[in-house]
PDB file of C-alpha atoms in Angstrom:
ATOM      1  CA  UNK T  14     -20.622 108.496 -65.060  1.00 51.00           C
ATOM      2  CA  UNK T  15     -22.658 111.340 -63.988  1.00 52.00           C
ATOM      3  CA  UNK T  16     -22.064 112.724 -60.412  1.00 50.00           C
ATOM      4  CA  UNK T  17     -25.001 114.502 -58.816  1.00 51.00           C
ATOM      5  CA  UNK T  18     -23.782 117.799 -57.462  1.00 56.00           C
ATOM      6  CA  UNK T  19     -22.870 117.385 -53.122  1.00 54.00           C
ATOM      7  CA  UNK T  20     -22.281 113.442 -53.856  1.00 51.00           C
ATOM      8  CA  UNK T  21     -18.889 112.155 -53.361  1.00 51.00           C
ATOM      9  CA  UNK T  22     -18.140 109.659 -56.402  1.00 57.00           C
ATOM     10  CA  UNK T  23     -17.028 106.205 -55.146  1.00 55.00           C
ATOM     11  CA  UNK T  24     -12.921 105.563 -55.371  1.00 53.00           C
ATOM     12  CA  UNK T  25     -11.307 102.447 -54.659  1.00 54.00           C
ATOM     13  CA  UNK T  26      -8.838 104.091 -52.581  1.00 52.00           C
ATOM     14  CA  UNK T  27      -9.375 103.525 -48.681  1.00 53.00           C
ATOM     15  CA  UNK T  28     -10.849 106.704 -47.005  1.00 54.00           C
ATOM     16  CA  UNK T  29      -8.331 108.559 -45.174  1.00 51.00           C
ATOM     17  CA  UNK T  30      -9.283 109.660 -41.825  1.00 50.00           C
ATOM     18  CA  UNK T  31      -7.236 112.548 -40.138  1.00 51.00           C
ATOM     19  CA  UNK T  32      -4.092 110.681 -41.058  1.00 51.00           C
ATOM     20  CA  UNK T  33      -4.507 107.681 -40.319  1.00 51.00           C
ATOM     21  CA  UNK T  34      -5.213 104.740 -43.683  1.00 53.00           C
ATOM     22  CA  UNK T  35      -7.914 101.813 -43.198  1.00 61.00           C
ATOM     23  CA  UNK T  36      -5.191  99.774 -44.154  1.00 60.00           C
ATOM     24  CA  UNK T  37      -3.820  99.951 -40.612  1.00 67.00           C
ATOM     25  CA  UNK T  38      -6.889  98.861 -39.281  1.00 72.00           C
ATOM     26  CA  UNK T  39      -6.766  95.741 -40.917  1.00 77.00           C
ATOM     27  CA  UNK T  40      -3.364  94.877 -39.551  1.00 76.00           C
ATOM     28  CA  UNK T  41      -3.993  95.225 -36.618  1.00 78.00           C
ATOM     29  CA  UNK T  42      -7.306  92.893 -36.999  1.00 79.00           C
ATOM     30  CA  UNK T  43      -4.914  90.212 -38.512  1.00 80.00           C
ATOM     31  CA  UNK T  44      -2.386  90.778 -36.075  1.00 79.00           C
ATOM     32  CA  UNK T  45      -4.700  90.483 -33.075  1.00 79.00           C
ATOM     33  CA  UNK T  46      -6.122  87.062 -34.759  1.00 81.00           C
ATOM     34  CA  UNK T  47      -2.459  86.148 -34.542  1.00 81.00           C
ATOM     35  CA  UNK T  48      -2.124  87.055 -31.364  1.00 79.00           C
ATOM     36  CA  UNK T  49      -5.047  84.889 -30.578  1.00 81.00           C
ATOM     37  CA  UNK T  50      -3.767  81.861 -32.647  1.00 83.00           C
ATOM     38  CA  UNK T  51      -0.452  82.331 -30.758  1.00 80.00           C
ATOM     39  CA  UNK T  52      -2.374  81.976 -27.956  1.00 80.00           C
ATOM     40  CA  UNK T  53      -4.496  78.958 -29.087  1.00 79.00           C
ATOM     41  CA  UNK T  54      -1.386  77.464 -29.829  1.00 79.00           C
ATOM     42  CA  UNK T  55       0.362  77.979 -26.212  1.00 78.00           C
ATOM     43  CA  UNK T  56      -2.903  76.152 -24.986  1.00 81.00           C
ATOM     44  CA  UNK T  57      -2.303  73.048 -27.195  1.00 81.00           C
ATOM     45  CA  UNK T  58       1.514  73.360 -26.518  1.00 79.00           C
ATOM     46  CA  UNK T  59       0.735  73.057 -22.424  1.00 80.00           C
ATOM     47  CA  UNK T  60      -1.990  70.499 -23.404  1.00 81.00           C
ATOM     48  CA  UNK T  61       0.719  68.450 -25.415  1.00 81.00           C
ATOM     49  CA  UNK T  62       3.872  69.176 -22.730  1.00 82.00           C
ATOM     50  CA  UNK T  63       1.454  67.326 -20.267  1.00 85.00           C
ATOM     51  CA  UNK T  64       0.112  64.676 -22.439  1.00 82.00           C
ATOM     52  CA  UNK T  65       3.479  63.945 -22.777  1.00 81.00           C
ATOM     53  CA  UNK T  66       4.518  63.973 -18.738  1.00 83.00           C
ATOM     54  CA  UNK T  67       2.091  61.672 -18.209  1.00 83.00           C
ATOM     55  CA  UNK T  68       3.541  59.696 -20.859  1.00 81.00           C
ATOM     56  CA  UNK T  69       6.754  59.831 -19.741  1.00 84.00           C
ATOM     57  CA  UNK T  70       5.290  58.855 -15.889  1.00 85.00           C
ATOM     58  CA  UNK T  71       3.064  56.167 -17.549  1.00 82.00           C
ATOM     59  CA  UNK T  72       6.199  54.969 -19.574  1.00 85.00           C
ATOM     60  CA  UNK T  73       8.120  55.113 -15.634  1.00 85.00           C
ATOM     61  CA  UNK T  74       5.322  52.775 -14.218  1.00 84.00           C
ATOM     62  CA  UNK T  75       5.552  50.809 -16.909  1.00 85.00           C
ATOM     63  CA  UNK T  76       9.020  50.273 -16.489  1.00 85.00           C
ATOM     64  CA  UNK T  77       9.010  49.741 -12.666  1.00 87.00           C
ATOM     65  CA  UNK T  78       6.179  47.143 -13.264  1.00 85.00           C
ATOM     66  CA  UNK T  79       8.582  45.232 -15.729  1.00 85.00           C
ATOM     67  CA  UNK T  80      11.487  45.218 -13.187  1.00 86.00           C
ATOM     68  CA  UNK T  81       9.072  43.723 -10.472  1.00 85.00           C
ATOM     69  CA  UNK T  82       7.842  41.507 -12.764  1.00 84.00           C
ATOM     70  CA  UNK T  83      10.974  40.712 -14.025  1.00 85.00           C
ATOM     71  CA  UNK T  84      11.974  40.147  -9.976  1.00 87.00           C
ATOM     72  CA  UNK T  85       8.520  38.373  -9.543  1.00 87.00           C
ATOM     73  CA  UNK T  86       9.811  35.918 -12.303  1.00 88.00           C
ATOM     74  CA  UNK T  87      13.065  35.454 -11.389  1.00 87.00           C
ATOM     75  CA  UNK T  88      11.792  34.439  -7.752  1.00 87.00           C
ATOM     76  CA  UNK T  89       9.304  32.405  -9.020  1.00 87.00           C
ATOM     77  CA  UNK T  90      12.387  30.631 -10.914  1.00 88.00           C
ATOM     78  CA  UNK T  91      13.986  30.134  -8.142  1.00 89.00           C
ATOM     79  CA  UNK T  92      11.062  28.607  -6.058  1.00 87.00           C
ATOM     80  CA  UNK T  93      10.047  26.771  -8.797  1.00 90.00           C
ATOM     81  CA  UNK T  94      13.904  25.637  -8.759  1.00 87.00           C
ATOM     82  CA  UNK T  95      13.914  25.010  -4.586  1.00 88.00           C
ATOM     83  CA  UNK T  96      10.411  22.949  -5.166  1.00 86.00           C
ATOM     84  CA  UNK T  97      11.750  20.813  -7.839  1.00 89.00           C
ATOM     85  CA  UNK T  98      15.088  19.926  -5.576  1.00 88.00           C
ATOM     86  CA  UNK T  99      12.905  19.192  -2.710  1.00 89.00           C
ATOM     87  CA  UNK T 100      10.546  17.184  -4.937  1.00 88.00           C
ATOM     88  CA  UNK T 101      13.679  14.840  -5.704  1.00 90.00           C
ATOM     89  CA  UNK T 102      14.198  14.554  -2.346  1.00 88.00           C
ATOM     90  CA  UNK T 103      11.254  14.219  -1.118  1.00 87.00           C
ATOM     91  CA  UNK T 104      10.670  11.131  -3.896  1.00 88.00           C
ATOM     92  CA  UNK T 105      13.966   9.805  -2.865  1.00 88.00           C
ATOM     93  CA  UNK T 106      12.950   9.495   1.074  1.00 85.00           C
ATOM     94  CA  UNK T 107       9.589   7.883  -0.711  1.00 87.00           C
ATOM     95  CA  UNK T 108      11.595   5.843  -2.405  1.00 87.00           C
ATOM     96  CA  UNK T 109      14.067   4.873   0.486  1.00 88.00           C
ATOM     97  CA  UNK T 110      10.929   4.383   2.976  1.00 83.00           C
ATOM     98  CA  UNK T 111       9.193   2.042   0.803  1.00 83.00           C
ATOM     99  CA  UNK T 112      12.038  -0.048   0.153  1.00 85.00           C
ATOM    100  CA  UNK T 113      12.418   0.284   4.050  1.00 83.00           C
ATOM    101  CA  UNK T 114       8.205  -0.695   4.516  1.00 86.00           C
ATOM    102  CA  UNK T 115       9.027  -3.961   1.329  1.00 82.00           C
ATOM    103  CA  UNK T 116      11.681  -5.199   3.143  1.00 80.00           C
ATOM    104  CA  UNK T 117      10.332  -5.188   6.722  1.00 80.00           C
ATOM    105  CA  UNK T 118       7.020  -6.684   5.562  1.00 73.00           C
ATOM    106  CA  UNK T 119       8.863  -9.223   3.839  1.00 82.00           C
ATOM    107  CA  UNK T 120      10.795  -9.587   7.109  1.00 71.00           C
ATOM    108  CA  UNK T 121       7.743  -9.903   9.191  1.00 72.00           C
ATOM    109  CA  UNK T 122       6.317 -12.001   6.973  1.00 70.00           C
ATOM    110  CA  UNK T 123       9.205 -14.562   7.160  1.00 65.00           C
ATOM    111  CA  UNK T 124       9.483 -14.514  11.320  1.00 69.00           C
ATOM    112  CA  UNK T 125       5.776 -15.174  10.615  1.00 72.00           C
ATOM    113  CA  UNK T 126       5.945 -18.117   8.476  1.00 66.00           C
ATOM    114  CA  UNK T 127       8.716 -18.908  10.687  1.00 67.00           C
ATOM    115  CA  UNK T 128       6.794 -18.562  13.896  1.00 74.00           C
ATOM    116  CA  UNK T 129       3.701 -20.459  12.466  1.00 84.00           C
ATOM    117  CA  UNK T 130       6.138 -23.203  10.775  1.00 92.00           C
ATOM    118  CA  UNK T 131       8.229 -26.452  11.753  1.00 92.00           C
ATOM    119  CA  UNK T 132      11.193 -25.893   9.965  1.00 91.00           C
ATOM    120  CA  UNK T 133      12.433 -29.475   9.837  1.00 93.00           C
ATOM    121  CA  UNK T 134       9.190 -30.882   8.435  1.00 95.00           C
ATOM    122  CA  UNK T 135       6.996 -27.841   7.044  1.00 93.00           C
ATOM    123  CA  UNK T 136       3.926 -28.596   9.485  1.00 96.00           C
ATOM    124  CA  UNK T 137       2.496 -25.794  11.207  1.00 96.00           C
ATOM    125  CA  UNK T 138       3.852 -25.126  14.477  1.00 95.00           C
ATOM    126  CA  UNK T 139       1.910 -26.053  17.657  1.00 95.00           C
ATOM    127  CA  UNK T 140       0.750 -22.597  18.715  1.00 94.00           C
ATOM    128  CA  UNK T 141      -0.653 -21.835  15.200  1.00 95.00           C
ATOM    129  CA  UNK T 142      -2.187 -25.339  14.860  1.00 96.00           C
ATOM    130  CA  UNK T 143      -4.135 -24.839  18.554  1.00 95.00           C
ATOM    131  CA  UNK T 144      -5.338 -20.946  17.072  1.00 94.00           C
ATOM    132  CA  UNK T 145      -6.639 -22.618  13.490  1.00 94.00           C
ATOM    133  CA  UNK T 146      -8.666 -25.400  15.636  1.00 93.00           C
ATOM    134  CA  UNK T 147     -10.276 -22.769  17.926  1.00 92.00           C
ATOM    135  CA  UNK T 148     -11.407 -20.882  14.811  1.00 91.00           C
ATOM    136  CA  UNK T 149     -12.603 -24.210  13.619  1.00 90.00           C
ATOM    137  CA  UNK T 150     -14.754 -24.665  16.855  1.00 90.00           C
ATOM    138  CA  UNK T 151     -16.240 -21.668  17.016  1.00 90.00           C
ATOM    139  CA  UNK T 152     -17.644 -22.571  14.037  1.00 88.00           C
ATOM    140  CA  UNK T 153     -18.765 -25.800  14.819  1.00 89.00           C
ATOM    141  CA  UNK T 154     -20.488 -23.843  17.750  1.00 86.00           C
ATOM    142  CA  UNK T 155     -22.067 -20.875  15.293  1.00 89.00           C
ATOM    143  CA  UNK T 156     -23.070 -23.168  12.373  1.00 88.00           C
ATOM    144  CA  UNK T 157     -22.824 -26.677  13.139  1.00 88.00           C
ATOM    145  CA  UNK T 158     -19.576 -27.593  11.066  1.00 88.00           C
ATOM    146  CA  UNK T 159     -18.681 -31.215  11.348  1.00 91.00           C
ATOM    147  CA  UNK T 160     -14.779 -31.877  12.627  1.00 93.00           C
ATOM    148  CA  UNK T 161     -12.244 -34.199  13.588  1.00 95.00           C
ATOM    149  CA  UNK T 162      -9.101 -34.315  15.211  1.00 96.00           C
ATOM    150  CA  UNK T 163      -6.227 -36.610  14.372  1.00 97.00           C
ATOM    151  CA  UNK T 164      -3.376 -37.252  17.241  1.00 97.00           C
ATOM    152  CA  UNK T 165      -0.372 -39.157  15.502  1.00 97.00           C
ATOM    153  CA  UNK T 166       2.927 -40.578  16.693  1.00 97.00           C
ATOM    154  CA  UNK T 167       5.790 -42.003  14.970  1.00 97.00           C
ATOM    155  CA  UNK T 168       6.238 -45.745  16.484  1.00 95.00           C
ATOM    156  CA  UNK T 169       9.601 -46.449  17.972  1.00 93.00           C
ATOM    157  CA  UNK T 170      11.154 -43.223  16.762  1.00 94.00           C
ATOM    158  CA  UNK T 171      13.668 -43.177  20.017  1.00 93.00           C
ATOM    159  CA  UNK T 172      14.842 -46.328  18.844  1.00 94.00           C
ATOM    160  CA  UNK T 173      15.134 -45.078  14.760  1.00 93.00           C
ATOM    161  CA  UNK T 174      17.049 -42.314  16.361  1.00 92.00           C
ATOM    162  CA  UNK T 175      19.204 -44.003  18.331  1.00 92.00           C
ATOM    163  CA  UNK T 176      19.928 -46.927  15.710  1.00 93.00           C
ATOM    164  CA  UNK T 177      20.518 -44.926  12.774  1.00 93.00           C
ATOM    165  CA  UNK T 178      21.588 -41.354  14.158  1.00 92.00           C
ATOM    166  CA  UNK T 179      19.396 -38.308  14.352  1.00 92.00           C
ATOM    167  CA  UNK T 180      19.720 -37.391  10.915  1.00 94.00           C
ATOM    168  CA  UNK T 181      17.357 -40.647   9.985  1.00 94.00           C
ATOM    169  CA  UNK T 182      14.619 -39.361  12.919  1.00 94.00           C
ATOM    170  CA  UNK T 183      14.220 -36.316  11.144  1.00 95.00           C
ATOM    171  CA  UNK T 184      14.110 -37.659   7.421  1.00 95.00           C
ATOM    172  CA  UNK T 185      11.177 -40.038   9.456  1.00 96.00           C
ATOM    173  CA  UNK T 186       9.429 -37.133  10.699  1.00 96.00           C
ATOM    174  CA  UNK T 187       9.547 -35.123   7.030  1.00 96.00           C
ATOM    175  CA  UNK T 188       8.194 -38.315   5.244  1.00 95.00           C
ATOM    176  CA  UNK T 189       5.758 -38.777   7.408  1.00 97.00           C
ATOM    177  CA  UNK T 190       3.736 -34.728   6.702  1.00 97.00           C
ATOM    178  CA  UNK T 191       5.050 -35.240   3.265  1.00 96.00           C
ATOM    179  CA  UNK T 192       2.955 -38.949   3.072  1.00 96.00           C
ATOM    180  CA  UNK T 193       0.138 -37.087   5.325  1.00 96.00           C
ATOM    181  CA  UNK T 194      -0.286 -34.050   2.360  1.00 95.00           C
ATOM    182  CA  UNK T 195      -0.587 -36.677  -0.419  1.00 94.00           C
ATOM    183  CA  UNK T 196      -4.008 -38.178   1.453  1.00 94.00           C
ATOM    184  CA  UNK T 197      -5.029 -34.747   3.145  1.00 96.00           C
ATOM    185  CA  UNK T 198      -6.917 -31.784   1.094  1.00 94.00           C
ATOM    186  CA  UNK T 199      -5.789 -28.399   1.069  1.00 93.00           C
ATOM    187  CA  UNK T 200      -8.420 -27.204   3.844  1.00 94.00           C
ATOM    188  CA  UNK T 201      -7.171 -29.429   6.429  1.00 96.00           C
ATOM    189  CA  UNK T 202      -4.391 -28.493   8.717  1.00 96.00           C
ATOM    190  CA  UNK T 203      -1.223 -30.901  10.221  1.00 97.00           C
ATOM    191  CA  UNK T 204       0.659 -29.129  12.763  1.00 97.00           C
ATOM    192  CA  UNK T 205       3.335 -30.914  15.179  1.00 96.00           C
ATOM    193  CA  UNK T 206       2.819 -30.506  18.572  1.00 95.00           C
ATOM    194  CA  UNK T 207       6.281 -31.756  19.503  1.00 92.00           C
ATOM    195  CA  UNK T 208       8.775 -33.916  18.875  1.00 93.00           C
ATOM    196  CA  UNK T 209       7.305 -37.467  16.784  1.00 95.00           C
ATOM    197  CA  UNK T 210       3.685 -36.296  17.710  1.00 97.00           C
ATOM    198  CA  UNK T 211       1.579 -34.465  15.273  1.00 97.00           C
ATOM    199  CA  UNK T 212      -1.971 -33.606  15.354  1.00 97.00           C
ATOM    200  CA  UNK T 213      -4.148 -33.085  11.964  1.00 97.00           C
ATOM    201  CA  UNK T 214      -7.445 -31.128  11.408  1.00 97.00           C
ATOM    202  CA  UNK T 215     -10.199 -32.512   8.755  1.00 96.00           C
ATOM    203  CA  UNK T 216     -12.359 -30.074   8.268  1.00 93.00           C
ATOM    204  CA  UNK T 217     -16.509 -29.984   7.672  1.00 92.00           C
ATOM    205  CA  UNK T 218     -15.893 -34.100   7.685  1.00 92.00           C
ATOM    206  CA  UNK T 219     -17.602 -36.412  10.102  1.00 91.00           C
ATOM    207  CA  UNK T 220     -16.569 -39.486  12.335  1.00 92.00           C
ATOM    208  CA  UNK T 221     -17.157 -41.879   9.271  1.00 94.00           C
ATOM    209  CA  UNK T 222     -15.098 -40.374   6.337  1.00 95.00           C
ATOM    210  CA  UNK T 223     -12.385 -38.739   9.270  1.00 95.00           C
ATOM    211  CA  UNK T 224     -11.727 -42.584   9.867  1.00 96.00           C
ATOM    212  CA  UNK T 225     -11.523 -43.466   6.784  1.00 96.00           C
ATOM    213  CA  UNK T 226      -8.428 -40.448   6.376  1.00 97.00           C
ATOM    214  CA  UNK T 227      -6.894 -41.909   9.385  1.00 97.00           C
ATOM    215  CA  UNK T 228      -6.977 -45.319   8.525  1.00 97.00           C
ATOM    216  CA  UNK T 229      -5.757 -44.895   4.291  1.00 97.00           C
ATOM    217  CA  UNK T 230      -2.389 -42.600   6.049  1.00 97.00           C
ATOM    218  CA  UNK T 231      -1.566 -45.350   8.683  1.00 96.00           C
ATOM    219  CA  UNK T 232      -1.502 -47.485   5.566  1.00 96.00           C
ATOM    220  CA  UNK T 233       0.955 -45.293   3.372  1.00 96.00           C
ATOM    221  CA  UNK T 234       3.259 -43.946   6.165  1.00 96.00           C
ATOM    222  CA  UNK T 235       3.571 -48.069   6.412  1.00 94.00           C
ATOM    223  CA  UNK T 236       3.944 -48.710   2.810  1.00 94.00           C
ATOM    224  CA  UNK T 237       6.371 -45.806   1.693  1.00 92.00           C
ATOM    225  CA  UNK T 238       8.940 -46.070   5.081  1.00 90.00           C
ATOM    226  CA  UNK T 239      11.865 -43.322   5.094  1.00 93.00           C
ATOM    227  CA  UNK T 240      14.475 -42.906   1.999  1.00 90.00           C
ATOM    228  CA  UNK T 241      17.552 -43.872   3.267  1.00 90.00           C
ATOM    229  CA  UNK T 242      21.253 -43.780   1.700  1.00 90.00           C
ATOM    230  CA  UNK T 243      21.385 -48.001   3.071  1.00 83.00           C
ATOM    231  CA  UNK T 244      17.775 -48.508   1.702  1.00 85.00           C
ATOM    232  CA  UNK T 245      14.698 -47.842   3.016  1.00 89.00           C
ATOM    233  CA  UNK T 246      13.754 -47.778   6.561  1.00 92.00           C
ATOM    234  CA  UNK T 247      10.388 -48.926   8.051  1.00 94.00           C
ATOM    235  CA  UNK T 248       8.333 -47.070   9.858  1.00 95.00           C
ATOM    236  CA  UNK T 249       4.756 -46.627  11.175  1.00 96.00           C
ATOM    237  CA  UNK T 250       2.250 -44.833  13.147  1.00 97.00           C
ATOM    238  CA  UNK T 251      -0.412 -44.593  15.575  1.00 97.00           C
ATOM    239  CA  UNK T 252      -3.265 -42.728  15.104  1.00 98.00           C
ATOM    240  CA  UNK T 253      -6.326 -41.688  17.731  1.00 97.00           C
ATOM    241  CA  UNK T 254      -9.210 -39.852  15.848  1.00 97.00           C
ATOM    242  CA  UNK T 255     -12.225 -37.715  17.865  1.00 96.00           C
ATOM    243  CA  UNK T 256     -15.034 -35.867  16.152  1.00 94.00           C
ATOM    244  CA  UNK T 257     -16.301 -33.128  17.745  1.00 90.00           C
ATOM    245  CA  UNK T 258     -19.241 -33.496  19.774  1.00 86.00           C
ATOM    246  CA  UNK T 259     -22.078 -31.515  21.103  1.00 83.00           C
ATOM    247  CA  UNK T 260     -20.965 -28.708  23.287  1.00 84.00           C
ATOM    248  CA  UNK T 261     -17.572 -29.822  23.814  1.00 87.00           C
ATOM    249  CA  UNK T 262     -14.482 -27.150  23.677  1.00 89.00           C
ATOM    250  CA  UNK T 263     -11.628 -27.926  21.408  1.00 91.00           C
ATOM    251  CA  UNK T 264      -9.594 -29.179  24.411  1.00 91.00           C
ATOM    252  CA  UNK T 265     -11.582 -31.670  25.319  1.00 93.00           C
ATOM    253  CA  UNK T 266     -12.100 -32.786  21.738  1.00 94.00           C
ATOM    254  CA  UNK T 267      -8.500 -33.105  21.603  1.00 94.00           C
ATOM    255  CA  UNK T 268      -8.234 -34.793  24.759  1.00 94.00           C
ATOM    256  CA  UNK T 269     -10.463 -37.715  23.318  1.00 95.00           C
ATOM    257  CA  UNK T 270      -8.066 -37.971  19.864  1.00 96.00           C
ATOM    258  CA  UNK T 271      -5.312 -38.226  22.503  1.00 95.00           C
ATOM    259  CA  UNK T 272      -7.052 -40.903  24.958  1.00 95.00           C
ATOM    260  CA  UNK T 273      -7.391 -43.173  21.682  1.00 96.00           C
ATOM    261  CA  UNK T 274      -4.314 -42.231  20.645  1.00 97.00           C
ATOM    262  CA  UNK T 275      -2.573 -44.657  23.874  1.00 95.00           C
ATOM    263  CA  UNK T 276      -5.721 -47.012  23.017  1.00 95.00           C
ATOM    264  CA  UNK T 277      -3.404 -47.673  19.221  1.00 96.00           C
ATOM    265  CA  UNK T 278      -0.334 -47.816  21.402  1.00 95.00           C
ATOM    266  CA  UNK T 279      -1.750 -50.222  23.713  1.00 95.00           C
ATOM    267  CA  UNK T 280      -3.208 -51.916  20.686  1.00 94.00           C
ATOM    268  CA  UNK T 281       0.045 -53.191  19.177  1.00 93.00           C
ATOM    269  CA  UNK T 282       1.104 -49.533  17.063  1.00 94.00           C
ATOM    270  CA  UNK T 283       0.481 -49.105  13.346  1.00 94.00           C
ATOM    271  CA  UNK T 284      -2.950 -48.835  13.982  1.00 96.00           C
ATOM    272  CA  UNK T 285      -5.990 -46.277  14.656  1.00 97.00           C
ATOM    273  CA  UNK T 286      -8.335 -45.810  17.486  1.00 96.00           C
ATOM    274  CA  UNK T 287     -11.642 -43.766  17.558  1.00 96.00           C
ATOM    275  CA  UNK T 288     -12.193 -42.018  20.400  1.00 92.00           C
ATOM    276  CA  UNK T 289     -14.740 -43.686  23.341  1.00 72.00           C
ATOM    277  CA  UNK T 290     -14.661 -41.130  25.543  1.00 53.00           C
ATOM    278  CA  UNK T 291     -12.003 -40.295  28.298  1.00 45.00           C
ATOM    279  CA  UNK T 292      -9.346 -43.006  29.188  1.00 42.00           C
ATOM    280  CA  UNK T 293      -6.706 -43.175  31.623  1.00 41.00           C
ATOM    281  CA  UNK T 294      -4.710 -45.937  30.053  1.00 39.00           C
ATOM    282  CA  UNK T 295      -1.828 -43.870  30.806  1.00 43.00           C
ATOM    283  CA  UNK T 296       1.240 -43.152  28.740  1.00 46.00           C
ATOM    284  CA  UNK T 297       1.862 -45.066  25.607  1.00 44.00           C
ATOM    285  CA  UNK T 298       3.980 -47.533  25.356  1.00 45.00           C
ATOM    286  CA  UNK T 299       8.049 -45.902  24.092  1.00 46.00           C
TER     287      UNK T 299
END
């Protein structure tokens, strides 16, 4: 190559300046880029140091959150526990107080029956007979439902009693609602009023057919008698009937049945009477 004369020919050799080499210079650049990677890295190191505090206080929370859940559950256990023993109990008081509620129901309902019932001969009992008729009037009085009354009595039953003992009177007095029930329907009502006397209500039936009732149970309580261990014993009764009439009130009613009932008495017994109105025949014969 030819070199013009004042020109410095090109050398790859770095220029040296007083000195001091390029070469330097370029250490230094790469060690201040260090420098500033060093430094870039601090930053990331601080950034990761308190990614991984927070971490570390997330992971805490986390922790402290399980425990009082874990507390939460273990309560709840234990309620859940408490409810289920008070369930038991409270199912066993239900049980106990429904067994308490059966058997005083069943307990009312047999002073009931036994309140509204003759023992001896099944008939109702006086007080519930006179509540059933008073029903029965008022709705004779609302909708003009026909009804009769039947007064009964047992025909020499003070001398049955006092022939054959007091067990026979009352074998009389259950044949005779047992011989009554196979004539009378399920809607009408025999009730004694006290000792052999017994009253009976046909219901929605008129003077007519409530004579013809009376008339066909004189005739069994005749034919069928009392059961007896010595054979059977006779007996009979009398019967008054009275159908209800215009505005009367029950009482009166059965004040007519009873009037006709001394009228069979008087009559010769075994017999029935329809009501003619008030009587004052008296007592009927014993």
């Amino acid at each position: 190559m030819k070199v013009k004369p004042g020109v410095v020919p090109p050398t790859d050799h770095p220029p040296v300046v007083g000195d001091a080499f390029s070469l330097y210079d370029t250490e230094e650049a790469v060690l201040g880029k260090t420098d500033g990677m060093l430094a870039g890295l601090a930053q990331v190191a601080g950034g990761v140091q308190q990614l991984a505090e927070a971490y570390r206080r997330s992971y805490r929370e986390q922790r402290r959150l399980v425990r009082m859940s874990d507390r939460m559950q273990l309560d709840l256990q234990k309620a859940n526990h408490r409810l289920a023993e008070q369930q038991r109990d409270l199912q066993a008081l239900n049980e106990a107080l429904s067994g308490e509620i059966e058997h005083r129901t069943r307990l009312e309902a047999k002073l009931r029956h036994l309140a509204d019932t003759d023992d001896l001969t099944g008939a109702v009992s006086r007080r519930r007979f006179m509540e059933i008729s008073q029903r029965e009037w008022l709705r004779y009085e609302r909708d003009r439902i026909p009804a009769c009354l039947l007064m009964a009595d047992l025909d020499r039953f003070k001398r049955l009693n006092d022939e054959f003992g007091h067990a026979a009177g009352d074998a009389a007095l259950a044949s005779f609602v047992e011989t009554c029930r196979r004539r009378l329907r399920k809607v009408d009502v025999i009730g004694r009023m006290g000792g052999e006397e017994f009253a009976i209500l046909l219901t929605e039936i008129g003077a007519d057919a409530g004579l013809t009732v009376a008339e066909d149970i004189c005739r069994l309580v005749g034919e069928t008698g009392v059961a007896w261990p010595g054979g059977p014993l006779a007996l009979s009764v009398s019967i008054g009937i009275a159908a209800i009439e215009g505005t009367e009130t029950f009482e009166q009613t059965l004040g007519r049945a009873d009037a006709a009932l001394y009228a069979a008495k008087h009559a010769g017994r075994g017999c029935v009477r329809p009501s003619r109105g008030p009587s004052a025949d008296g007592p009927p014969p014993p």
